[in-house]
Amino acid sequence: MTLDAGNRHRGATLRRVAAIAVTTTRRTLLRPLNLLWLLIVPLFFGGVVASLFAPSDKPPRLAVVVEDQGPWVGPLLDGLSATPMNLQRLARDEAAARLHQGRERVVLLIPDGFSRSVEAGVPRLELWYAPRAEPGEEMARIRAVAAGLVTGTPAGPLSLVVEAPRPAAAAGDFALLRTVYGFYVMFSLVSLITQAAALHRERDLGTLSRSLVAGATYGEMVAGHALALFLLGLLQAAAMVGVTALGGAPWFAAGLPALVLALVAPLVAACGIALAVAGFTRTSRQINAAGSLVGTIAAMLGGAFWPLDVVPVSLQEVARLSPVYWALDGLREAFVFGGPGAAQWPAVATLVLMGVLAGTAGVLGLRRWAA
Amino acid sequence: MHGLRQAGLIAANQLLRFVLDWRGVLILFLLPLAFNLVLGMSLRQAFTPEFRPERPYRVAIATPAGHEAAPAVQQVLAAGEADGWIEIQRVESGEAAVGAVRQRRADAALVMPAGFPQEPLRVIAEPGTVPASVVETLAREAVAAAGSGEAGGAGGAGGAGSGRPVPVDLTMQPAPPPAGGEAPGSGALPQVDAMAYYAAGMAVMMLYLATREGTRAYLADRSTGVYLRVRAGGTGRAAYLAGTFLGSVATGLVFMVVMALVTRWLFGVHWGHLGGWIPLTLAATLAAAGVNAVLVGLARSPEVLEGVSIALAQVLGFFGGSMMPLFIFPEILARISRFVPNRWMLDGYLELMAGAGSAAVQDEVLRLTTAGAALLMVGWALDQLLARLVGEG
């Protein structure tokens, strides 16, 4: 084959791959159910999370059960309100029920004899707890105010500020962004794995064999579908960033390059994993189940839903196997720790490597179909 | 009587088709059990009040030498270190402390400025993490300790020696049992740990998909023509639809019973008082079947029903506390969740797991039954309307 013929052949191959990718993408977007999973559900969760987890200026709530009639109850409650706290008085039974139902984390019980204990210099209080992850600020505030009753120190806001190590975005804004991003990466994984069923559908419908007869190679078909997954992922990312940015998520606070790295690297990993799942399943239903399982468990293990600080050390190590962990790591480096650029590269490289390895395994799995 | 028999046969057929689709059954049970296992293991420490990190959080501390408040702050931090929360790393300056966090050599930093207390104490950490919360709590105690050194100030009760911290007797203890539960002192209450919470959470989330199996068969029968053939054989529309809903409820009940038994056997989950569990499960299944009945009225193909029901189950699961623990919900989300059937189901199961008796779940049972019956009627009406529109007799 001459050099010119080789170039023509490569050009034709690229055109066929692009055509397969474009038609697959268009066909996917024309089905309302696909739009539900690719855009509506992720945007709903991202939008809801963006609005619900938005930082609030409201003081924290504390449920209180009062069983003492003495003179020091009023000053204690006034002092707690001044820290500031939003107090809600409950009856004993209701407080217990709310704790068991998870509606309250803690309840302060002001027991009978509290005022006498203040007079004696040792204020006595009880804090009922529901299952919870960390010591709340309630304990510190209650101790400070109760001690102040004895010493006469007036309660008020404490001289304290909490800040991020790199102020790319306000603390509350970053917490919001991290949550939205975690949901986005999970949905990206789930929906791209699910969309990888397109190749199986082509086989079921007979369009795969028709394309092969028409001159496309099996490799071109797989490459076209992989490219279509990437295009769909880009579309999903653009929609998620656009909509949640309007909701207040500070995507651009660390600069555009940092954002591009944080979006493209997980997308490469997700496409590779989607191909791997397609290569090792036989039906659309199997892919759907695998998508839910792989995507959601990767998100849970990777720290998308809660900080990994609360999970056992062994699982913190296991988390490194999850692409969601590395995606979040890249985001945190850009916004909070090392800064955008160089500090993100270990996470980016790991994600690309994951994508390449999984994609290769997927292609090998899919080649069995060609036989 | 004849119609009831026909409905019963159709319900039994739906149940049989569900059981015979072993791959579908496997997926239906495998998904919640896998999530249950991962979530239960990941969050087991988060569900205990005695939570301590396996590795204490590394905290870089910068305090100006000779500052009069420094001893009080250091005393509080030392107590936190002795309690297993933190590991103190002393650094030269505020910049060094911030640098340690940026380079991830420390999980958080605490910087006392020379102008403290006029200038505030600084806590530096990744926002929204546990180290940030722990160090913030310690810092609050430190600020309070540093600021309450003068005993017997104006308006105080007195009783503390000059300059000594006041010994506050703040006892932490688990909540007493809910109404209708065991009386205190009658033995240890079963603790609702992460494994138990998510056994209930995942079961109620997947209950929608279990009850969908019955209604999906109805739509499949319509799309393949089986429905019209059976109708031509003398089965009335009402009997067919009643059988479908009955099959949906039966499938949901089978799912819940198997989930309860399997989670009991695999994860040691105690579901609580059987006299409370049975009516609550019946009511929850009815509500889930009602939701599916409405979906059947709106989505007229099995494929659409599958996609929409999965999305809806996820949304209801999220808002109802199946995915994230209710106790970490923000206030607004907690308020929204009170209108979600998932939340009523979960509240009921959690109360039973915590030792409550059957009386404690009456409200949930009533609410779920009412919602389920109302939704079934809506689904029925929708189906009738659509059948008339396409000219079915």
Short mmCIF file of C-alpha atoms in Angstrom, two decimals, chain A:
data_model
loop_
_atom_site.label_atom_id
_atom_site.label_comp_id
_atom_site.label_asym_id
_atom_site.label_seq_id
_atom_site.Cartn_x
_atom_site.Cartn_y
_atom_site.Cartn_z
CA MET A 1 0.00 0.00 0.00
CA THR A 2 1.45 3.41 -0.98
CA LEU A 3 1.72 6.30 1.49
CA ASP A 4 -1.14 8.11 -0.27
CA ALA A 5 -3.36 5.04 -0.16
CA GLY A 6 -2.51 4.57 3.51
CA ASN A 7 -3.54 8.15 4.27
CA ARG A 8 -6.79 7.68 2.33
CA HIS A 9 -7.46 4.47 4.25
CA ARG A 10 -6.84 6.23 7.60
CA GLY A 11 -9.05 9.11 6.55
CA ALA A 12 -11.86 6.74 5.61
CA THR A 13 -11.49 4.91 8.92
CA LEU A 14 -11.68 8.16 10.89
CA ARG A 15 -14.73 9.25 8.90
CA ARG A 16 -16.51 5.97 9.61
CA VAL A 17 -15.64 6.15 13.33
CA ALA A 18 -16.90 9.73 13.47
CA ALA A 19 -20.08 8.78 11.61
CA ILE A 20 -20.76 5.89 13.99
CA ALA A 21 -20.11 8.15 16.98
CA VAL A 22 -22.38 10.92 15.71
CA THR A 23 -25.26 8.62 14.77
CA THR A 24 -25.02 6.74 18.07
CA THR A 25 -24.98 10.00 20.03
CA ARG A 26 -27.91 11.40 18.07
CA ARG A 27 -29.92 8.19 18.48
CA THR A 28 -29.21 8.21 22.22
CA LEU A 29 -30.32 11.80 22.64
CA LEU A 30 -33.53 11.24 20.69
CA ARG A 31 -34.79 8.68 23.23
CA PRO A 32 -36.55 10.44 26.14
CA LEU A 33 -35.56 7.69 28.59
CA ASN A 34 -31.89 8.25 27.82
CA LEU A 35 -32.34 11.95 28.43
CA LEU A 36 -33.89 11.10 31.79
CA TRP A 37 -30.79 9.22 32.87
CA LEU A 38 -28.16 11.33 31.17
CA LEU A 39 -29.44 14.76 32.07
CA ILE A 40 -32.64 15.04 34.07
CA VAL A 41 -31.84 12.76 37.02
CA PRO A 42 -28.24 14.00 37.44
CA LEU A 43 -29.34 17.60 37.12
CA PHE A 44 -32.16 17.05 39.56
CA PHE A 45 -29.82 15.58 42.15
CA GLY A 46 -27.10 18.11 41.40
CA GLY A 47 -29.60 20.96 41.51
CA VAL A 48 -31.30 19.69 44.65
CA VAL A 49 -27.99 19.09 46.36
CA ALA A 50 -26.78 22.49 45.25
CA SER A 51 -29.78 24.20 46.80
CA LEU A 52 -30.17 22.02 49.91
CA PHE A 53 -26.55 21.90 50.95
CA ALA A 54 -25.99 25.57 50.32
CA PRO A 55 -24.36 27.14 53.36
CA SER A 56 -26.87 28.62 55.76
CA ASP A 57 -26.44 31.65 57.97
CA LYS A 58 -28.96 30.21 60.40
CA PRO A 59 -27.67 29.28 63.87
CA PRO A 60 -27.57 25.55 64.67
CA ARG A 61 -30.64 23.95 66.25
CA LEU A 62 -30.69 22.33 69.69
CA ALA A 63 -33.63 20.43 71.14
CA VAL A 64 -34.04 20.94 74.89
CA VAL A 65 -36.05 19.05 77.51
CA VAL A 66 -36.56 21.12 80.68
CA GLU A 67 -37.32 19.28 83.91
CA ASP A 68 -36.06 21.87 86.38
CA GLN A 69 -38.13 24.77 87.69
CA GLY A 70 -35.22 26.64 89.31
CA PRO A 71 -33.94 30.18 88.64
CA TRP A 72 -30.91 29.20 86.53
CA VAL A 73 -32.81 27.54 83.67
CA GLY A 74 -33.72 30.86 82.01
CA PRO A 75 -30.14 32.23 82.09
CA LEU A 76 -28.83 28.93 80.65
CA LEU A 77 -31.30 29.01 77.75
CA ASP A 78 -30.65 32.72 77.14
CA GLY A 79 -26.91 32.05 77.15
CA LEU A 80 -27.20 29.20 74.66
CA SER A 81 -29.39 31.34 72.39
CA ALA A 82 -26.73 34.06 72.50
CA THR A 83 -23.90 31.78 71.25
CA PRO A 84 -26.05 31.75 68.88
CA MET A 85 -28.25 28.66 68.88
CA ASN A 86 -31.83 28.07 67.85
CA LEU A 87 -33.44 26.24 70.80
CA GLN A 88 -36.53 24.07 70.52
CA ARG A 89 -38.23 22.88 73.71
CA LEU A 90 -39.68 19.38 73.58
CA ALA A 91 -41.43 17.00 75.94
CA ARG A 92 -39.34 14.04 77.13
CA ASP A 93 -41.24 11.40 75.08
CA GLU A 94 -41.22 13.44 71.91
CA ALA A 95 -37.50 14.11 72.26
CA ALA A 96 -36.78 10.39 72.71
CA ALA A 97 -38.92 9.49 69.68
CA ARG A 98 -37.23 12.13 67.51
CA LEU A 99 -33.80 10.85 68.47
CA HIS A 100 -34.73 7.29 67.55
CA GLN A 101 -36.22 8.43 64.26
CA GLY A 102 -33.07 10.34 63.40
CA ARG A 103 -34.81 13.73 63.51
CA GLU A 104 -32.41 14.99 66.19
CA ARG A 105 -28.73 14.26 66.72
CA VAL A 106 -28.65 15.37 70.34
CA VAL A 107 -31.08 16.59 72.96
CA LEU A 108 -30.07 18.62 76.00
CA LEU A 109 -31.83 17.52 79.19
CA ILE A 110 -31.92 20.08 81.98
CA PRO A 111 -32.61 17.69 84.86
CA ASP A 112 -34.49 18.37 88.05
CA GLY A 113 -31.98 19.91 90.48
CA PHE A 114 -29.97 21.70 87.77
CA SER A 115 -30.32 25.10 89.47
CA ARG A 116 -29.15 23.64 92.78
CA SER A 117 -26.10 22.17 91.01
CA VAL A 118 -25.25 25.62 89.59
CA GLU A 119 -25.48 27.10 93.10
CA ALA A 120 -23.10 24.35 94.26
CA GLY A 121 -20.59 25.31 91.54
CA VAL A 122 -20.87 22.08 89.51
CA PRO A 123 -23.60 22.49 86.86
CA ARG A 124 -25.14 19.08 86.06
CA LEU A 125 -26.69 18.46 82.64
CA GLU A 126 -27.40 15.50 80.36
CA LEU A 127 -26.93 15.19 76.64
CA TRP A 128 -28.91 12.40 74.98
CA TYR A 129 -27.48 11.26 71.71
CA ALA A 130 -28.64 9.50 68.59
CA PRO A 131 -26.13 7.66 66.42
CA ARG A 132 -23.84 10.37 65.08
CA ALA A 133 -20.55 10.80 63.38
CA GLU A 134 -18.66 13.35 65.38
CA PRO A 135 -18.82 15.43 68.53
CA GLY A 136 -20.95 18.40 67.64
CA GLU A 137 -20.31 21.93 68.70
CA GLU A 138 -23.20 21.60 71.17
CA MET A 139 -20.97 20.15 73.91
CA ALA A 140 -18.47 22.96 73.77
CA ARG A 141 -21.16 25.62 73.78
CA ILE A 142 -23.12 24.01 76.63
CA ARG A 143 -19.99 23.65 78.76
CA ALA A 144 -18.98 27.26 78.10
CA VAL A 145 -22.44 28.67 78.95
CA ALA A 146 -22.93 26.44 82.03
CA ALA A 147 -19.51 27.42 83.35
CA GLY A 148 -20.40 31.05 82.67
CA LEU A 149 -23.43 30.74 84.97
CA VAL A 150 -21.07 29.95 87.83
CA THR A 151 -18.39 32.50 86.99
CA GLY A 152 -20.71 35.23 85.76
CA THR A 153 -19.08 35.32 82.32
CA PRO A 154 -21.72 36.51 79.86
CA ALA A 155 -22.26 34.17 76.92
CA GLY A 156 -21.99 35.41 73.39
CA PRO A 157 -20.44 34.54 70.03
CA LEU A 158 -16.99 32.99 70.51
CA SER A 159 -13.85 34.56 69.03
CA LEU A 160 -13.19 31.96 66.35
CA VAL A 161 -12.92 31.71 62.54
CA VAL A 162 -12.79 28.58 60.39
CA GLU A 163 -11.10 28.87 57.00
CA ALA A 164 -9.87 26.69 54.14
CA PRO A 165 -6.09 26.36 53.63
CA ARG A 166 -6.38 27.80 50.11
CA PRO A 167 -9.20 30.30 49.79
CA ALA A 168 -10.08 29.55 46.15
CA ALA A 169 -13.72 29.47 47.20
CA ALA A 170 -15.52 30.25 50.44
CA ALA A 171 -15.62 27.30 52.83
CA GLY A 172 -19.35 26.76 52.46
CA ASP A 173 -19.18 27.13 48.68
CA PHE A 174 -16.44 24.50 48.41
CA ALA A 175 -18.37 22.04 50.57
CA LEU A 176 -21.31 22.55 48.20
CA LEU A 177 -19.12 22.12 45.12
CA ARG A 178 -17.57 18.91 46.46
CA THR A 179 -21.01 17.41 47.11
CA VAL A 180 -22.33 18.33 43.66
CA TYR A 181 -19.15 17.05 42.02
CA GLY A 182 -19.36 13.74 43.90
CA PHE A 183 -22.92 13.24 42.65
CA TYR A 184 -21.90 14.24 39.13
CA VAL A 185 -19.03 11.72 38.97
CA MET A 186 -21.33 8.97 40.26
CA PHE A 187 -24.02 9.71 37.68
CA SER A 188 -21.41 10.03 34.95
CA LEU A 189 -20.21 6.50 35.76
CA VAL A 190 -23.70 5.03 36.05
CA SER A 191 -25.12 6.63 32.92
CA LEU A 192 -22.08 5.98 30.69
CA ILE A 193 -21.99 2.32 31.74
CA THR A 194 -25.70 2.11 30.95
CA GLN A 195 -25.19 3.78 27.56
CA ALA A 196 -22.50 1.23 26.72
CA ALA A 197 -25.39 -1.15 26.13
CA ALA A 198 -25.82 0.53 22.72
CA LEU A 199 -23.42 -1.97 21.17
CA HIS A 200 -25.47 -4.88 22.53
CA ARG A 201 -28.63 -3.26 21.19
CA GLU A 202 -27.03 -2.91 17.75
CA ARG A 203 -26.29 -6.63 17.81
CA ASP A 204 -29.84 -7.47 18.93
CA LEU A 205 -31.37 -5.26 16.23
CA GLY A 206 -29.11 -6.63 13.49
CA THR A 207 -27.67 -3.22 12.62
CA LEU A 208 -24.21 -4.34 13.75
CA SER A 209 -24.00 -7.13 11.19
CA ARG A 210 -25.40 -4.79 8.51
CA SER A 211 -22.70 -2.19 9.29
CA LEU A 212 -20.01 -4.87 9.10
CA VAL A 213 -21.32 -6.07 5.74
CA ALA A 214 -21.34 -2.44 4.55
CA GLY A 215 -17.59 -2.23 5.08
CA ALA A 216 -17.05 -0.97 8.63
CA THR A 217 -14.67 -3.08 10.71
CA TYR A 218 -15.56 -4.31 14.18
CA GLY A 219 -12.75 -2.17 15.60
CA GLU A 220 -14.28 0.91 14.00
CA MET A 221 -17.66 0.06 15.51
CA VAL A 222 -16.15 -0.22 18.99
CA ALA A 223 -14.11 2.97 18.53
CA GLY A 224 -17.20 4.82 17.30
CA HIS A 225 -19.21 3.73 20.32
CA ALA A 226 -16.36 4.67 22.67
CA LEU A 227 -16.22 8.12 21.08
CA ALA A 228 -20.00 8.44 21.42
CA LEU A 229 -19.69 7.69 25.14
CA PHE A 230 -17.10 10.44 25.46
CA LEU A 231 -19.32 12.92 23.61
CA LEU A 232 -22.29 12.06 25.80
CA GLY A 233 -20.12 12.45 28.88
CA LEU A 234 -18.95 15.89 27.71
CA LEU A 235 -22.55 16.94 27.14
CA GLN A 236 -23.53 15.73 30.59
CA ALA A 237 -20.58 17.57 32.18
CA ALA A 238 -21.41 20.79 30.37
CA ALA A 239 -25.05 20.60 31.45
CA MET A 240 -24.13 19.83 35.06
CA VAL A 241 -21.59 22.65 35.31
CA GLY A 242 -23.85 25.15 33.59
CA VAL A 243 -26.96 24.47 35.65
CA THR A 244 -25.26 24.13 39.05
CA ALA A 245 -23.11 27.20 38.42
CA LEU A 246 -26.36 29.14 38.13
CA GLY A 247 -27.29 27.58 41.50
CA GLY A 248 -24.12 28.96 43.10
CA ALA A 249 -21.53 26.18 42.67
CA PRO A 250 -18.15 27.97 42.21
CA TRP A 251 -16.81 25.78 39.38
CA PHE A 252 -14.49 28.43 37.97
CA ALA A 253 -12.99 29.60 41.29
CA ALA A 254 -9.73 27.70 40.72
CA GLY A 255 -9.52 28.64 37.04
CA LEU A 256 -10.63 26.99 33.79
CA PRO A 257 -7.64 24.58 33.38
CA ALA A 258 -8.27 23.13 36.85
CA LEU A 259 -11.93 22.59 35.98
CA VAL A 260 -11.11 20.97 32.63
CA LEU A 261 -8.74 18.52 34.31
CA ALA A 262 -11.31 17.75 37.00
CA LEU A 263 -13.96 16.98 34.37
CA VAL A 264 -12.07 15.28 31.53
CA ALA A 265 -9.93 12.87 33.58
CA PRO A 266 -12.90 11.20 35.34
CA LEU A 267 -14.66 11.09 31.96
CA VAL A 268 -11.78 9.10 30.42
CA ALA A 269 -11.94 6.69 33.38
CA ALA A 270 -15.74 6.40 33.12
CA CYS A 271 -15.60 5.65 29.36
CA GLY A 272 -12.95 2.98 29.91
CA ILE A 273 -14.94 1.36 32.72
CA ALA A 274 -18.12 1.51 30.62
CA LEU A 275 -16.34 -0.35 27.78
CA ALA A 276 -15.05 -2.92 30.28
CA VAL A 277 -18.57 -3.57 31.59
CA ALA A 278 -19.89 -3.82 28.02
CA GLY A 279 -17.16 -6.32 27.20
CA PHE A 280 -18.04 -8.60 30.08
CA THR A 281 -21.84 -8.55 29.93
CA ARG A 282 -24.23 -9.98 27.36
CA THR A 283 -27.52 -8.11 27.72
CA SER A 284 -28.78 -4.58 28.32
CA ARG A 285 -30.36 -5.65 31.59
CA GLN A 286 -27.04 -6.97 32.88
CA ILE A 287 -25.37 -3.68 31.94
CA ASN A 288 -28.07 -1.65 33.71
CA ALA A 289 -27.61 -3.67 36.90
CA ALA A 290 -23.83 -3.45 36.64
CA GLY A 291 -24.04 0.31 36.08
CA SER A 292 -26.05 0.88 39.24
CA LEU A 293 -23.82 -1.43 41.24
CA VAL A 294 -20.41 -0.26 39.99
CA GLY A 295 -21.24 3.45 39.89
CA THR A 296 -22.95 3.69 43.25
CA ILE A 297 -20.47 1.52 45.14
CA ALA A 298 -17.54 3.41 43.58
CA ALA A 299 -19.16 6.64 44.82
CA MET A 300 -19.80 5.27 48.31
CA LEU A 301 -16.28 3.89 48.68
CA GLY A 302 -14.70 6.94 47.05
CA GLY A 303 -16.12 9.47 49.49
CA ALA A 304 -18.78 11.10 47.31
CA PHE A 305 -21.48 10.99 49.99
CA TRP A 306 -19.56 11.50 53.23
CA PRO A 307 -16.01 12.38 54.25
CA LEU A 308 -13.69 9.38 54.29
CA ASP A 309 -12.42 10.48 57.72
CA VAL A 310 -15.34 8.63 59.32
CA VAL A 311 -14.71 5.23 57.68
CA PRO A 312 -12.29 2.59 59.00
CA VAL A 313 -8.65 2.96 57.92
CA SER A 314 -8.80 -0.26 55.89
CA LEU A 315 -11.66 1.14 53.80
CA GLN A 316 -9.81 4.43 53.40
CA GLU A 317 -7.12 2.38 51.65
CA VAL A 318 -9.67 0.44 49.59
CA ALA A 319 -11.09 3.83 48.49
CA ARG A 320 -8.02 4.32 46.28
CA LEU A 321 -9.38 1.66 43.94
CA SER A 322 -12.37 3.89 43.18
CA PRO A 323 -12.20 6.41 40.34
CA VAL A 324 -14.50 8.65 42.39
CA TYR A 325 -11.80 8.90 45.08
CA TRP A 326 -9.23 10.15 42.56
CA ALA A 327 -11.70 12.49 40.91
CA LEU A 328 -12.47 14.10 44.27
CA ASP A 329 -8.76 14.15 45.10
CA GLY A 330 -8.02 16.14 41.95
CA LEU A 331 -10.77 18.59 42.79
CA ARG A 332 -9.61 19.03 46.41
CA GLU A 333 -6.01 19.59 45.33
CA ALA A 334 -7.08 22.36 42.94
CA PHE A 335 -9.42 24.15 45.32
CA VAL A 336 -8.11 23.45 48.82
CA PHE A 337 -4.61 22.03 49.03
CA GLY A 338 -1.80 22.33 46.47
CA GLY A 339 -3.61 24.60 44.03
CA PRO A 340 -4.59 24.15 40.38
CA GLY A 341 -2.22 22.50 37.90
CA ALA A 342 0.74 20.44 39.04
CA ALA A 343 -0.87 19.23 42.27
CA GLN A 344 -3.73 17.68 40.26
CA TRP A 345 -1.54 15.53 38.03
CA PRO A 346 -1.20 12.42 40.26
CA ALA A 347 -4.99 12.14 40.40
CA VAL A 348 -5.39 12.92 36.70
CA ALA A 349 -2.74 10.37 35.70
CA THR A 350 -4.35 7.69 37.87
CA LEU A 351 -7.76 8.32 36.30
CA VAL A 352 -6.40 8.21 32.75
CA LEU A 353 -4.52 5.00 33.56
CA MET A 354 -7.70 3.48 34.99
CA GLY A 355 -9.57 4.44 31.84
CA VAL A 356 -6.91 3.01 29.51
CA LEU A 357 -6.59 -0.28 31.41
CA ALA A 358 -10.34 -0.77 31.77
CA GLY A 359 -10.94 0.26 28.15
CA THR A 360 -8.33 -2.22 26.91
CA ALA A 361 -9.95 -4.99 28.95
CA GLY A 362 -13.32 -3.96 27.50
CA VAL A 363 -12.06 -4.04 23.91
CA LEU A 364 -10.59 -7.51 24.50
CA GLY A 365 -13.94 -8.61 25.92
CA LEU A 366 -15.84 -7.14 22.99
CA ARG A 367 -13.56 -8.82 20.46
CA ARG A 368 -14.96 -12.16 21.60
CA TRP A 369 -18.23 -11.00 20.05
CA ALA A 370 -16.56 -10.44 16.70
CA ALA A 371 -15.53 -14.07 16.45
#
